[in-house]
């Protein structure tokens, strides 16, 4: 069995959830560090660079999810790590108000988790999409999922900014808790049963399918 359009849209919801969580750390928390806490702008810039730098490990996540044959676990587990990192980064921002050293230490750890979580979840999702989608649908499937991620980024950034005015640390924690909790829940519901149905009618996972499938996704015309 290959993925139909409904299943592709369900996987797109995971991309949307990833975008919603990541934008909290690359936009909302960064603005708070600079505007509310008057920290140098280079600090959030370096933290974001850390989370993107760690995502150089994405090929490893794709290979491991292929080899293990349980991409659903990697997708959900990665999202849980991403959510934990976002919550840690939020607490780190709050700690900056009382202790720069404590806030920085927690922020470094949190942004590292964000990079690991986004890499594990996002890459495993794309590996599943690449290997379970018909070749003629792969370009459109990639476009759909990425557009959904952009939608999640845009909606979350605007909504959180509106709800966070006026800013208080408790309100920030509540908002981030709601967004990350919903992201994990949406991910669990979105991927539930998809991989099992695909594997029921397919041969055991090929460890070369991730890279081959990703090359086909980006090589085919939209």
mmCIF file with all atom_site columns, C-alpha atoms in Angstrom:
data_model
loop_
_atom_site.group_PDB
_atom_site.id
_atom_site.type_symbol
_atom_site.label_atom_id
_atom_site.label_alt_id
_atom_site.label_comp_id
_atom_site.label_asym_id
_atom_site.label_entity_id
_atom_site.label_seq_id
_atom_site.pdbx_PDB_ins_code
_atom_site.Cartn_x
_atom_site.Cartn_y
_atom_site.Cartn_z
_atom_site.occupancy
_atom_site.B_iso_or_equiv
_atom_site.pdbx_formal_charge
_atom_site.auth_seq_id
_atom_site.auth_comp_id
_atom_site.auth_asym_id
_atom_site.auth_atom_id
_atom_site.pdbx_PDB_model_num
ATOM 1   C CA . UNK A 1 1   ? 0.000  0.000  0.000   1.00 0.00 ? 1   UNK A CA 1
ATOM 2   C CA . UNK A 1 2   ? 1.174  3.537  -0.785  1.00 0.00 ? 2   UNK A CA 1
ATOM 3   C CA . UNK A 1 3   ? 0.084  6.769  0.819   1.00 0.00 ? 3   UNK A CA 1
ATOM 4   C CA . UNK A 1 4   ? -3.087 8.427  -0.430  1.00 0.00 ? 4   UNK A CA 1
ATOM 5   C CA . UNK A 1 5   ? -3.672 12.162 -0.336  1.00 0.00 ? 5   UNK A CA 1
ATOM 6   C CA . UNK A 1 6   ? -5.427 11.949 3.041   1.00 0.00 ? 6   UNK A CA 1
ATOM 7   C CA . UNK A 1 7   ? -2.460 10.159 4.609   1.00 0.00 ? 7   UNK A CA 1
ATOM 8   C CA . UNK A 1 8   ? -0.030 12.627 3.027   1.00 0.00 ? 8   UNK A CA 1
ATOM 9   C CA . UNK A 1 9   ? -2.043 15.499 4.534   1.00 0.00 ? 9   UNK A CA 1
ATOM 10  C CA . UNK A 1 10  ? -1.942 13.739 7.924   1.00 0.00 ? 10  UNK A CA 1
ATOM 11  C CA . UNK A 1 11  ? 1.849  13.576 7.744   1.00 0.00 ? 11  UNK A CA 1
ATOM 12  C CA . UNK A 1 12  ? 1.801  17.237 6.793   1.00 0.00 ? 12  UNK A CA 1
ATOM 13  C CA . UNK A 1 13  ? 0.185  17.927 10.162  1.00 0.00 ? 13  UNK A CA 1
ATOM 14  C CA . UNK A 1 14  ? 3.391  16.671 11.788  1.00 0.00 ? 14  UNK A CA 1
ATOM 15  C CA . UNK A 1 15  ? 5.428  19.128 9.741   1.00 0.00 ? 15  UNK A CA 1
ATOM 16  C CA . UNK A 1 16  ? 2.993  21.841 10.790  1.00 0.00 ? 16  UNK A CA 1
ATOM 17  C CA . UNK A 1 17  ? 3.487  20.883 14.446  1.00 0.00 ? 17  UNK A CA 1
ATOM 18  C CA . UNK A 1 18  ? 7.280  20.938 14.056  1.00 0.00 ? 18  UNK A CA 1
ATOM 19  C CA . UNK A 1 19  ? 7.098  24.402 12.518  1.00 0.00 ? 19  UNK A CA 1
ATOM 20  C CA . UNK A 1 20  ? 4.831  25.630 15.313  1.00 0.00 ? 20  UNK A CA 1
ATOM 21  C CA . UNK A 1 21  ? 7.257  24.537 18.027  1.00 0.00 ? 21  UNK A CA 1
ATOM 22  C CA . UNK A 1 22  ? 10.424 25.648 16.267  1.00 0.00 ? 22  UNK A CA 1
ATOM 23  C CA . UNK A 1 23  ? 9.100  29.144 15.570  1.00 0.00 ? 23  UNK A CA 1
ATOM 24  C CA . UNK A 1 24  ? 8.607  29.657 19.315  1.00 0.00 ? 24  UNK A CA 1
ATOM 25  C CA . UNK A 1 25  ? 12.352 29.291 19.801  1.00 0.00 ? 25  UNK A CA 1
ATOM 26  C CA . UNK A 1 26  ? 13.568 31.053 16.671  1.00 0.00 ? 26  UNK A CA 1
ATOM 27  C CA . UNK A 1 27  ? 11.195 34.017 16.875  1.00 0.00 ? 27  UNK A CA 1
ATOM 28  C CA . UNK A 1 28  ? 9.229  34.492 20.095  1.00 0.00 ? 28  UNK A CA 1
ATOM 29  C CA . UNK A 1 29  ? 11.925 33.596 22.635  1.00 0.00 ? 29  UNK A CA 1
ATOM 30  C CA . UNK A 1 30  ? 14.592 35.441 20.657  1.00 0.00 ? 30  UNK A CA 1
ATOM 31  C CA . UNK A 1 31  ? 12.506 38.618 20.675  1.00 0.00 ? 31  UNK A CA 1
ATOM 32  C CA . UNK A 1 32  ? 11.940 38.326 24.418  1.00 0.00 ? 32  UNK A CA 1
ATOM 33  C CA . UNK A 1 33  ? 15.666 37.953 25.067  1.00 0.00 ? 33  UNK A CA 1
ATOM 34  C CA . UNK A 1 34  ? 16.460 41.108 23.131  1.00 0.00 ? 34  UNK A CA 1
ATOM 35  C CA . UNK A 1 35  ? 13.419 43.314 23.840  1.00 0.00 ? 35  UNK A CA 1
ATOM 36  C CA . UNK A 1 36  ? 12.268 42.315 27.326  1.00 0.00 ? 36  UNK A CA 1
ATOM 37  C CA . UNK A 1 37  ? 15.608 41.255 28.848  1.00 0.00 ? 37  UNK A CA 1
ATOM 38  C CA . UNK A 1 38  ? 17.905 43.603 26.899  1.00 0.00 ? 38  UNK A CA 1
ATOM 39  C CA . UNK A 1 39  ? 20.343 40.781 26.128  1.00 0.00 ? 39  UNK A CA 1
ATOM 40  C CA . UNK A 1 40  ? 22.753 41.199 23.194  1.00 0.00 ? 40  UNK A CA 1
ATOM 41  C CA . UNK A 1 41  ? 21.190 40.026 19.934  1.00 0.00 ? 41  UNK A CA 1
ATOM 42  C CA . UNK A 1 42  ? 24.189 37.809 19.249  1.00 0.00 ? 42  UNK A CA 1
ATOM 43  C CA . UNK A 1 43  ? 23.135 35.509 22.111  1.00 0.00 ? 43  UNK A CA 1
ATOM 44  C CA . UNK A 1 44  ? 19.846 34.233 20.637  1.00 0.00 ? 44  UNK A CA 1
ATOM 45  C CA . UNK A 1 45  ? 21.570 34.202 17.258  1.00 0.00 ? 45  UNK A CA 1
ATOM 46  C CA . UNK A 1 46  ? 24.199 31.781 18.539  1.00 0.00 ? 46  UNK A CA 1
ATOM 47  C CA . UNK A 1 47  ? 21.565 29.615 20.224  1.00 0.00 ? 47  UNK A CA 1
ATOM 48  C CA . UNK A 1 48  ? 19.592 29.325 16.987  1.00 0.00 ? 48  UNK A CA 1
ATOM 49  C CA . UNK A 1 49  ? 22.835 28.563 15.135  1.00 0.00 ? 49  UNK A CA 1
ATOM 50  C CA . UNK A 1 50  ? 23.452 25.765 17.645  1.00 0.00 ? 50  UNK A CA 1
ATOM 51  C CA . UNK A 1 51  ? 20.086 24.158 16.979  1.00 0.00 ? 51  UNK A CA 1
ATOM 52  C CA . UNK A 1 52  ? 20.580 24.361 13.213  1.00 0.00 ? 52  UNK A CA 1
ATOM 53  C CA . UNK A 1 53  ? 24.171 23.135 13.485  1.00 0.00 ? 53  UNK A CA 1
ATOM 54  C CA . UNK A 1 54  ? 23.107 20.017 15.355  1.00 0.00 ? 54  UNK A CA 1
ATOM 55  C CA . UNK A 1 55  ? 20.752 19.167 12.511  1.00 0.00 ? 55  UNK A CA 1
ATOM 56  C CA . UNK A 1 56  ? 23.777 18.163 10.464  1.00 0.00 ? 56  UNK A CA 1
ATOM 57  C CA . UNK A 1 57  ? 22.980 14.780 12.012  1.00 0.00 ? 57  UNK A CA 1
ATOM 58  C CA . UNK A 1 58  ? 19.782 14.482 9.923   1.00 0.00 ? 58  UNK A CA 1
ATOM 59  C CA . UNK A 1 59  ? 21.204 11.822 7.540   1.00 0.00 ? 59  UNK A CA 1
ATOM 60  C CA . UNK A 1 60  ? 21.987 9.661  10.565  1.00 0.00 ? 60  UNK A CA 1
ATOM 61  C CA . UNK A 1 61  ? 18.402 9.907  11.808  1.00 0.00 ? 61  UNK A CA 1
ATOM 62  C CA . UNK A 1 62  ? 17.114 8.939  8.367   1.00 0.00 ? 62  UNK A CA 1
ATOM 63  C CA . UNK A 1 63  ? 19.411 5.928  8.196   1.00 0.00 ? 63  UNK A CA 1
ATOM 64  C CA . UNK A 1 64  ? 18.550 4.753  11.710  1.00 0.00 ? 64  UNK A CA 1
ATOM 65  C CA . UNK A 1 65  ? 14.817 5.043  11.113  1.00 0.00 ? 65  UNK A CA 1
ATOM 66  C CA . UNK A 1 66  ? 15.227 3.067  7.880   1.00 0.00 ? 66  UNK A CA 1
ATOM 67  C CA . UNK A 1 67  ? 17.356 0.391  9.505   1.00 0.00 ? 67  UNK A CA 1
ATOM 68  C CA . UNK A 1 68  ? 15.124 0.037  12.551  1.00 0.00 ? 68  UNK A CA 1
ATOM 69  C CA . UNK A 1 69  ? 11.895 -0.097 10.578  1.00 0.00 ? 69  UNK A CA 1
ATOM 70  C CA . UNK A 1 70  ? 9.962  1.856  13.217  1.00 0.00 ? 70  UNK A CA 1
ATOM 71  C CA . UNK A 1 71  ? 9.769  5.384  11.867  1.00 0.00 ? 71  UNK A CA 1
ATOM 72  C CA . UNK A 1 72  ? 6.642  6.169  13.883  1.00 0.00 ? 72  UNK A CA 1
ATOM 73  C CA . UNK A 1 73  ? 8.623  5.821  17.110  1.00 0.00 ? 73  UNK A CA 1
ATOM 74  C CA . UNK A 1 74  ? 11.321 8.140  15.807  1.00 0.00 ? 74  UNK A CA 1
ATOM 75  C CA . UNK A 1 75  ? 8.761  10.707 14.673  1.00 0.00 ? 75  UNK A CA 1
ATOM 76  C CA . UNK A 1 76  ? 6.890  10.758 17.985  1.00 0.00 ? 76  UNK A CA 1
ATOM 77  C CA . UNK A 1 77  ? 10.043 10.473 20.088  1.00 0.00 ? 77  UNK A CA 1
ATOM 78  C CA . UNK A 1 78  ? 11.692 13.297 18.164  1.00 0.00 ? 78  UNK A CA 1
ATOM 79  C CA . UNK A 1 79  ? 8.641  15.496 18.641  1.00 0.00 ? 79  UNK A CA 1
ATOM 80  C CA . UNK A 1 80  ? 8.687  14.784 22.387  1.00 0.00 ? 80  UNK A CA 1
ATOM 81  C CA . UNK A 1 81  ? 12.368 15.791 22.563  1.00 0.00 ? 81  UNK A CA 1
ATOM 82  C CA . UNK A 1 82  ? 11.619 18.919 20.509  1.00 0.00 ? 82  UNK A CA 1
ATOM 83  C CA . UNK A 1 83  ? 8.775  19.857 22.872  1.00 0.00 ? 83  UNK A CA 1
ATOM 84  C CA . UNK A 1 84  ? 11.004 19.270 25.907  1.00 0.00 ? 84  UNK A CA 1
ATOM 85  C CA . UNK A 1 85  ? 13.668 21.466 24.372  1.00 0.00 ? 85  UNK A CA 1
ATOM 86  C CA . UNK A 1 86  ? 11.172 24.260 23.716  1.00 0.00 ? 86  UNK A CA 1
ATOM 87  C CA . UNK A 1 87  ? 9.956  24.126 27.313  1.00 0.00 ? 87  UNK A CA 1
ATOM 88  C CA . UNK A 1 88  ? 13.554 24.143 28.548  1.00 0.00 ? 88  UNK A CA 1
ATOM 89  C CA . UNK A 1 89  ? 14.373 27.125 26.354  1.00 0.00 ? 89  UNK A CA 1
ATOM 90  C CA . UNK A 1 90  ? 11.369 28.954 27.801  1.00 0.00 ? 90  UNK A CA 1
ATOM 91  C CA . UNK A 1 91  ? 12.510 28.299 31.374  1.00 0.00 ? 91  UNK A CA 1
ATOM 92  C CA . UNK A 1 92  ? 15.981 29.424 30.308  1.00 0.00 ? 92  UNK A CA 1
ATOM 93  C CA . UNK A 1 93  ? 14.609 32.789 29.172  1.00 0.00 ? 93  UNK A CA 1
ATOM 94  C CA . UNK A 1 94  ? 12.898 33.216 32.535  1.00 0.00 ? 94  UNK A CA 1
ATOM 95  C CA . UNK A 1 95  ? 16.083 32.266 34.398  1.00 0.00 ? 95  UNK A CA 1
ATOM 96  C CA . UNK A 1 96  ? 18.013 34.980 32.564  1.00 0.00 ? 96  UNK A CA 1
ATOM 97  C CA . UNK A 1 97  ? 16.130 37.505 34.701  1.00 0.00 ? 97  UNK A CA 1
ATOM 98  C CA . UNK A 1 98  ? 17.756 36.215 37.903  1.00 0.00 ? 98  UNK A CA 1
ATOM 99  C CA . UNK A 1 99  ? 20.893 34.350 36.821  1.00 0.00 ? 99  UNK A CA 1
ATOM 100 C CA . UNK A 1 100 ? 22.647 34.789 33.501  1.00 0.00 ? 100 UNK A CA 1
ATOM 101 C CA . UNK A 1 101 ? 24.817 31.686 34.017  1.00 0.00 ? 101 UNK A CA 1
ATOM 102 C CA . UNK A 1 102 ? 21.861 29.437 34.854  1.00 0.00 ? 102 UNK A CA 1
ATOM 103 C CA . UNK A 1 103 ? 19.791 30.798 31.978  1.00 0.00 ? 103 UNK A CA 1
ATOM 104 C CA . UNK A 1 104 ? 22.638 30.346 29.508  1.00 0.00 ? 104 UNK A CA 1
ATOM 105 C CA . UNK A 1 105 ? 23.425 26.799 30.653  1.00 0.00 ? 105 UNK A CA 1
ATOM 106 C CA . UNK A 1 106 ? 19.821 25.671 30.384  1.00 0.00 ? 106 UNK A CA 1
ATOM 107 C CA . UNK A 1 107 ? 19.363 27.457 27.060  1.00 0.00 ? 107 UNK A CA 1
ATOM 108 C CA . UNK A 1 108 ? 22.375 25.711 25.508  1.00 0.00 ? 108 UNK A CA 1
ATOM 109 C CA . UNK A 1 109 ? 21.039 22.315 26.595  1.00 0.00 ? 109 UNK A CA 1
ATOM 110 C CA . UNK A 1 110 ? 17.511 23.183 25.456  1.00 0.00 ? 110 UNK A CA 1
ATOM 111 C CA . UNK A 1 111 ? 18.537 24.392 21.996  1.00 0.00 ? 111 UNK A CA 1
ATOM 112 C CA . UNK A 1 112 ? 20.645 21.252 21.563  1.00 0.00 ? 112 UNK A CA 1
ATOM 113 C CA . UNK A 1 113 ? 17.525 19.190 22.320  1.00 0.00 ? 113 UNK A CA 1
ATOM 114 C CA . UNK A 1 114 ? 15.554 21.288 19.851  1.00 0.00 ? 114 UNK A CA 1
ATOM 115 C CA . UNK A 1 115 ? 18.064 20.482 17.123  1.00 0.00 ? 115 UNK A CA 1
ATOM 116 C CA . UNK A 1 116 ? 18.056 16.781 17.949  1.00 0.00 ? 116 UNK A CA 1
ATOM 117 C CA . UNK A 1 117 ? 14.262 16.591 18.190  1.00 0.00 ? 117 UNK A CA 1
ATOM 118 C CA . UNK A 1 118 ? 13.589 18.488 14.975  1.00 0.00 ? 118 UNK A CA 1
ATOM 119 C CA . UNK A 1 119 ? 16.181 16.396 13.153  1.00 0.00 ? 119 UNK A CA 1
ATOM 120 C CA . UNK A 1 120 ? 14.891 13.050 14.410  1.00 0.00 ? 120 UNK A CA 1
ATOM 121 C CA . UNK A 1 121 ? 11.203 13.790 13.929  1.00 0.00 ? 121 UNK A CA 1
ATOM 122 C CA . UNK A 1 122 ? 11.377 15.754 10.700  1.00 0.00 ? 122 UNK A CA 1
ATOM 123 C CA . UNK A 1 123 ? 13.845 13.467 8.930   1.00 0.00 ? 123 UNK A CA 1
ATOM 124 C CA . UNK A 1 124 ? 12.063 10.273 9.946   1.00 0.00 ? 124 UNK A CA 1
ATOM 125 C CA . UNK A 1 125 ? 8.817  11.807 8.701   1.00 0.00 ? 125 UNK A CA 1
ATOM 126 C CA . UNK A 1 126 ? 10.353 12.631 5.324   1.00 0.00 ? 126 UNK A CA 1
ATOM 127 C CA . UNK A 1 127 ? 11.855 9.135  5.150   1.00 0.00 ? 127 UNK A CA 1
ATOM 128 C CA . UNK A 1 128 ? 8.393  7.630  5.639   1.00 0.00 ? 128 UNK A CA 1
ATOM 129 C CA . UNK A 1 129 ? 6.919  10.012 3.093   1.00 0.00 ? 129 UNK A CA 1
ATOM 130 C CA . UNK A 1 130 ? 9.641  9.239  0.541   1.00 0.00 ? 130 UNK A CA 1
ATOM 131 C CA . UNK A 1 131 ? 9.448  5.466  0.827   1.00 0.00 ? 131 UNK A CA 1
ATOM 132 C CA . UNK A 1 132 ? 5.654  5.111  1.048   1.00 0.00 ? 132 UNK A CA 1
ATOM 133 C CA . UNK A 1 133 ? 4.528  7.581  -1.633  1.00 0.00 ? 133 UNK A CA 1
ATOM 134 C CA . UNK A 1 134 ? 4.150  6.687  -5.296  1.00 0.00 ? 134 UNK A CA 1
ATOM 135 C CA . UNK A 1 135 ? 6.903  8.293  -7.427  1.00 0.00 ? 135 UNK A CA 1
ATOM 136 C CA . UNK A 1 136 ? 4.365  10.365 -9.379  1.00 0.00 ? 136 UNK A CA 1
ATOM 137 C CA . UNK A 1 137 ? 3.035  11.875 -6.136  1.00 0.00 ? 137 UNK A CA 1
ATOM 138 C CA . UNK A 1 138 ? 6.321  12.556 -4.348  1.00 0.00 ? 138 UNK A CA 1
ATOM 139 C CA . UNK A 1 139 ? 6.910  16.091 -5.598  1.00 0.00 ? 139 UNK A CA 1
ATOM 140 C CA . UNK A 1 140 ? 3.350  17.137 -4.751  1.00 0.00 ? 140 UNK A CA 1
ATOM 141 C CA . UNK A 1 141 ? 3.566  15.384 -1.376  1.00 0.00 ? 141 UNK A CA 1
ATOM 142 C CA . UNK A 1 142 ? 6.751  17.260 -0.490  1.00 0.00 ? 142 UNK A CA 1
ATOM 143 C CA . UNK A 1 143 ? 5.149  20.550 -1.515  1.00 0.00 ? 143 UNK A CA 1
ATOM 144 C CA . UNK A 1 144 ? 2.026  19.883 0.572   1.00 0.00 ? 144 UNK A CA 1
ATOM 145 C CA . UNK A 1 145 ? 3.952  19.001 3.729   1.00 0.00 ? 145 UNK A CA 1
ATOM 146 C CA . UNK A 1 146 ? 6.327  21.954 3.487   1.00 0.00 ? 146 UNK A CA 1
ATOM 147 C CA . UNK A 1 147 ? 3.480  24.396 2.834   1.00 0.00 ? 147 UNK A CA 1
ATOM 148 C CA . UNK A 1 148 ? 1.733  23.018 5.906   1.00 0.00 ? 148 UNK A CA 1
ATOM 149 C CA . UNK A 1 149 ? 4.884  23.602 7.943   1.00 0.00 ? 149 UNK A CA 1
ATOM 150 C CA . UNK A 1 150 ? 5.054  27.207 6.736   1.00 0.00 ? 150 UNK A CA 1
ATOM 151 C CA . UNK A 1 151 ? 1.386  27.602 7.659   1.00 0.00 ? 151 UNK A CA 1
ATOM 152 C CA . UNK A 1 152 ? 2.119  26.304 11.170  1.00 0.00 ? 152 UNK A CA 1
ATOM 153 C CA . UNK A 1 153 ? 4.991  28.758 11.526  1.00 0.00 ? 153 UNK A CA 1
ATOM 154 C CA . UNK A 1 154 ? 2.954  31.741 10.360  1.00 0.00 ? 154 UNK A CA 1
ATOM 155 C CA . UNK A 1 155 ? -0.142 30.999 12.444  1.00 0.00 ? 155 UNK A CA 1
ATOM 156 C CA . UNK A 1 156 ? 1.802  30.225 15.624  1.00 0.00 ? 156 UNK A CA 1
ATOM 157 C CA . UNK A 1 157 ? 4.021  33.290 15.374  1.00 0.00 ? 157 UNK A CA 1
ATOM 158 C CA . UNK A 1 158 ? 1.054  35.621 14.960  1.00 0.00 ? 158 UNK A CA 1
ATOM 159 C CA . UNK A 1 159 ? -1.172 33.943 17.541  1.00 0.00 ? 159 UNK A CA 1
ATOM 160 C CA . UNK A 1 160 ? 1.474  33.631 20.254  1.00 0.00 ? 160 UNK A CA 1
ATOM 161 C CA . UNK A 1 161 ? 2.530  37.242 19.752  1.00 0.00 ? 161 UNK A CA 1
ATOM 162 C CA . UNK A 1 162 ? -1.063 38.393 20.278  1.00 0.00 ? 162 UNK A CA 1
ATOM 163 C CA . UNK A 1 163 ? -1.663 36.249 23.377  1.00 0.00 ? 163 UNK A CA 1
ATOM 164 C CA . UNK A 1 164 ? 1.667  37.220 24.931  1.00 0.00 ? 164 UNK A CA 1
ATOM 165 C CA . UNK A 1 165 ? 0.799  40.903 25.225  1.00 0.00 ? 165 UNK A CA 1
ATOM 166 C CA . UNK A 1 166 ? 1.410  41.953 27.917  1.00 0.00 ? 166 UNK A CA 1
ATOM 167 C CA . UNK A 1 167 ? 4.345  39.666 28.645  1.00 0.00 ? 167 UNK A CA 1
ATOM 168 C CA . UNK A 1 168 ? 4.641  37.809 31.932  1.00 0.00 ? 168 UNK A CA 1
ATOM 169 C CA . UNK A 1 169 ? 6.832  34.737 32.645  1.00 0.00 ? 169 UNK A CA 1
ATOM 170 C CA . UNK A 1 170 ? 3.837  32.668 33.810  1.00 0.00 ? 170 UNK A CA 1
ATOM 171 C CA . UNK A 1 171 ? 1.849  33.532 30.687  1.00 0.00 ? 171 UNK A CA 1
ATOM 172 C CA . UNK A 1 172 ? 4.834  32.595 28.521  1.00 0.00 ? 172 UNK A CA 1
ATOM 173 C CA . UNK A 1 173 ? 5.108  29.183 30.202  1.00 0.00 ? 173 UNK A CA 1
ATOM 174 C CA . UNK A 1 174 ? 1.389  28.545 29.767  1.00 0.00 ? 174 UNK A CA 1
ATOM 175 C CA . UNK A 1 175 ? 1.422  29.438 26.072  1.00 0.00 ? 175 UNK A CA 1
ATOM 176 C CA . UNK A 1 176 ? 4.510  27.361 25.281  1.00 0.00 ? 176 UNK A CA 1
ATOM 177 C CA . UNK A 1 177 ? 3.085  24.470 27.307  1.00 0.00 ? 177 UNK A CA 1
ATOM 178 C CA . UNK A 1 178 ? -0.146 24.547 25.309  1.00 0.00 ? 178 UNK A CA 1
ATOM 179 C CA . UNK A 1 179 ? 1.629  24.760 21.934  1.00 0.00 ? 179 UNK A CA 1
ATOM 180 C CA . UNK A 1 180 ? 4.109  21.972 22.688  1.00 0.00 ? 180 UNK A CA 1
ATOM 181 C CA . UNK A 1 181 ? 1.430  19.757 24.219  1.00 0.00 ? 181 UNK A CA 1
ATOM 182 C CA . UNK A 1 182 ? -0.814 20.170 21.184  1.00 0.00 ? 182 UNK A CA 1
ATOM 183 C CA . UNK A 1 183 ? 2.149  19.510 18.879  1.00 0.00 ? 183 UNK A CA 1
ATOM 184 C CA . UNK A 1 184 ? 2.885  16.168 20.540  1.00 0.00 ? 184 UNK A CA 1
ATOM 185 C CA . UNK A 1 185 ? -0.805 15.208 20.543  1.00 0.00 ? 185 UNK A CA 1
ATOM 186 C CA . UNK A 1 186 ? -1.271 16.136 16.877  1.00 0.00 ? 186 UNK A CA 1
ATOM 187 C CA . UNK A 1 187 ? 1.839  14.146 15.971  1.00 0.00 ? 187 UNK A CA 1
ATOM 188 C CA . UNK A 1 188 ? 0.616  11.013 17.767  1.00 0.00 ? 188 UNK A CA 1
ATOM 189 C CA . UNK A 1 189 ? -2.811 11.198 16.132  1.00 0.00 ? 189 UNK A CA 1
ATOM 190 C CA . UNK A 1 190 ? -1.432 12.072 12.690  1.00 0.00 ? 190 UNK A CA 1
ATOM 191 C CA . UNK A 1 191 ? 1.004  9.162  12.367  1.00 0.00 ? 191 UNK A CA 1
ATOM 192 C CA . UNK A 1 192 ? -1.100 6.573  14.166  1.00 0.00 ? 192 UNK A CA 1
ATOM 193 C CA . UNK A 1 193 ? -1.484 3.441  12.065  1.00 0.00 ? 193 UNK A CA 1
ATOM 194 C CA . UNK A 1 194 ? -0.010 4.846  8.843   1.00 0.00 ? 194 UNK A CA 1
ATOM 195 C CA . UNK A 1 195 ? 3.322  3.005  8.949   1.00 0.00 ? 195 UNK A CA 1
ATOM 196 C CA . UNK A 1 196 ? 1.683  -0.275 9.997   1.00 0.00 ? 196 UNK A CA 1
ATOM 197 C CA . UNK A 1 197 ? -0.690 -0.179 7.023   1.00 0.00 ? 197 UNK A CA 1
ATOM 198 C CA . UNK A 1 198 ? 2.146  0.612  4.642   1.00 0.00 ? 198 UNK A CA 1
ATOM 199 C CA . UNK A 1 199 ? 4.393  -2.132 5.980   1.00 0.00 ? 199 UNK A CA 1
ATOM 200 C CA . UNK A 1 200 ? 1.608  -4.699 5.849   1.00 0.00 ? 200 UNK A CA 1
ATOM 201 C CA . UNK A 1 201 ? 1.752  -4.655 2.060   1.00 0.00 ? 201 UNK A CA 1
ATOM 202 C CA . UNK A 1 202 ? 5.428  -3.874 1.523   1.00 0.00 ? 202 UNK A CA 1
ATOM 203 C CA . UNK A 1 203 ? 8.701  -5.713 1.854   1.00 0.00 ? 203 UNK A CA 1
ATOM 204 C CA . UNK A 1 204 ? 10.924 -5.110 4.904   1.00 0.00 ? 204 UNK A CA 1
ATOM 205 C CA . UNK A 1 205 ? 12.510 -1.631 4.984   1.00 0.00 ? 205 UNK A CA 1
ATOM 206 C CA . UNK A 1 206 ? 15.519 -1.088 2.756   1.00 0.00 ? 206 UNK A CA 1
ATOM 207 C CA . UNK A 1 207 ? 18.274 0.930  4.430   1.00 0.00 ? 207 UNK A CA 1
ATOM 208 C CA . UNK A 1 208 ? 18.969 2.694  1.131   1.00 0.00 ? 208 UNK A CA 1
ATOM 209 C CA . UNK A 1 209 ? 15.386 3.912  0.726   1.00 0.00 ? 209 UNK A CA 1
ATOM 210 C CA . UNK A 1 210 ? 15.824 7.122  2.684   1.00 0.00 ? 210 UNK A CA 1
ATOM 211 C CA . UNK A 1 211 ? 18.507 8.711  0.514   1.00 0.00 ? 211 UNK A CA 1
ATOM 212 C CA . UNK A 1 212 ? 17.089 7.288  -2.725  1.00 0.00 ? 212 UNK A CA 1
ATOM 213 C CA . UNK A 1 213 ? 13.577 8.450  -1.905  1.00 0.00 ? 213 UNK A CA 1
ATOM 214 C CA . UNK A 1 214 ? 14.708 11.918 -0.878  1.00 0.00 ? 214 UNK A CA 1
ATOM 215 C CA . UNK A 1 215 ? 16.663 12.304 -4.118  1.00 0.00 ? 215 UNK A CA 1
ATOM 216 C CA . UNK A 1 216 ? 13.519 11.405 -6.067  1.00 0.00 ? 216 UNK A CA 1
ATOM 217 C CA . UNK A 1 217 ? 11.368 13.861 -4.109  1.00 0.00 ? 217 UNK A CA 1
ATOM 218 C CA . UNK A 1 218 ? 13.587 16.818 -4.948  1.00 0.00 ? 218 UNK A CA 1
ATOM 219 C CA . UNK A 1 219 ? 14.485 15.652 -8.455  1.00 0.00 ? 219 UNK A CA 1
ATOM 220 C CA . UNK A 1 220 ? 10.940 15.368 -9.756  1.00 0.00 ? 220 UNK A CA 1
ATOM 221 C CA . UNK A 1 221 ? 9.250  18.480 -11.146 1.00 0.00 ? 221 UNK A CA 1
ATOM 222 C CA . UNK A 1 222 ? 6.456  19.997 -9.062  1.00 0.00 ? 222 UNK A CA 1
#
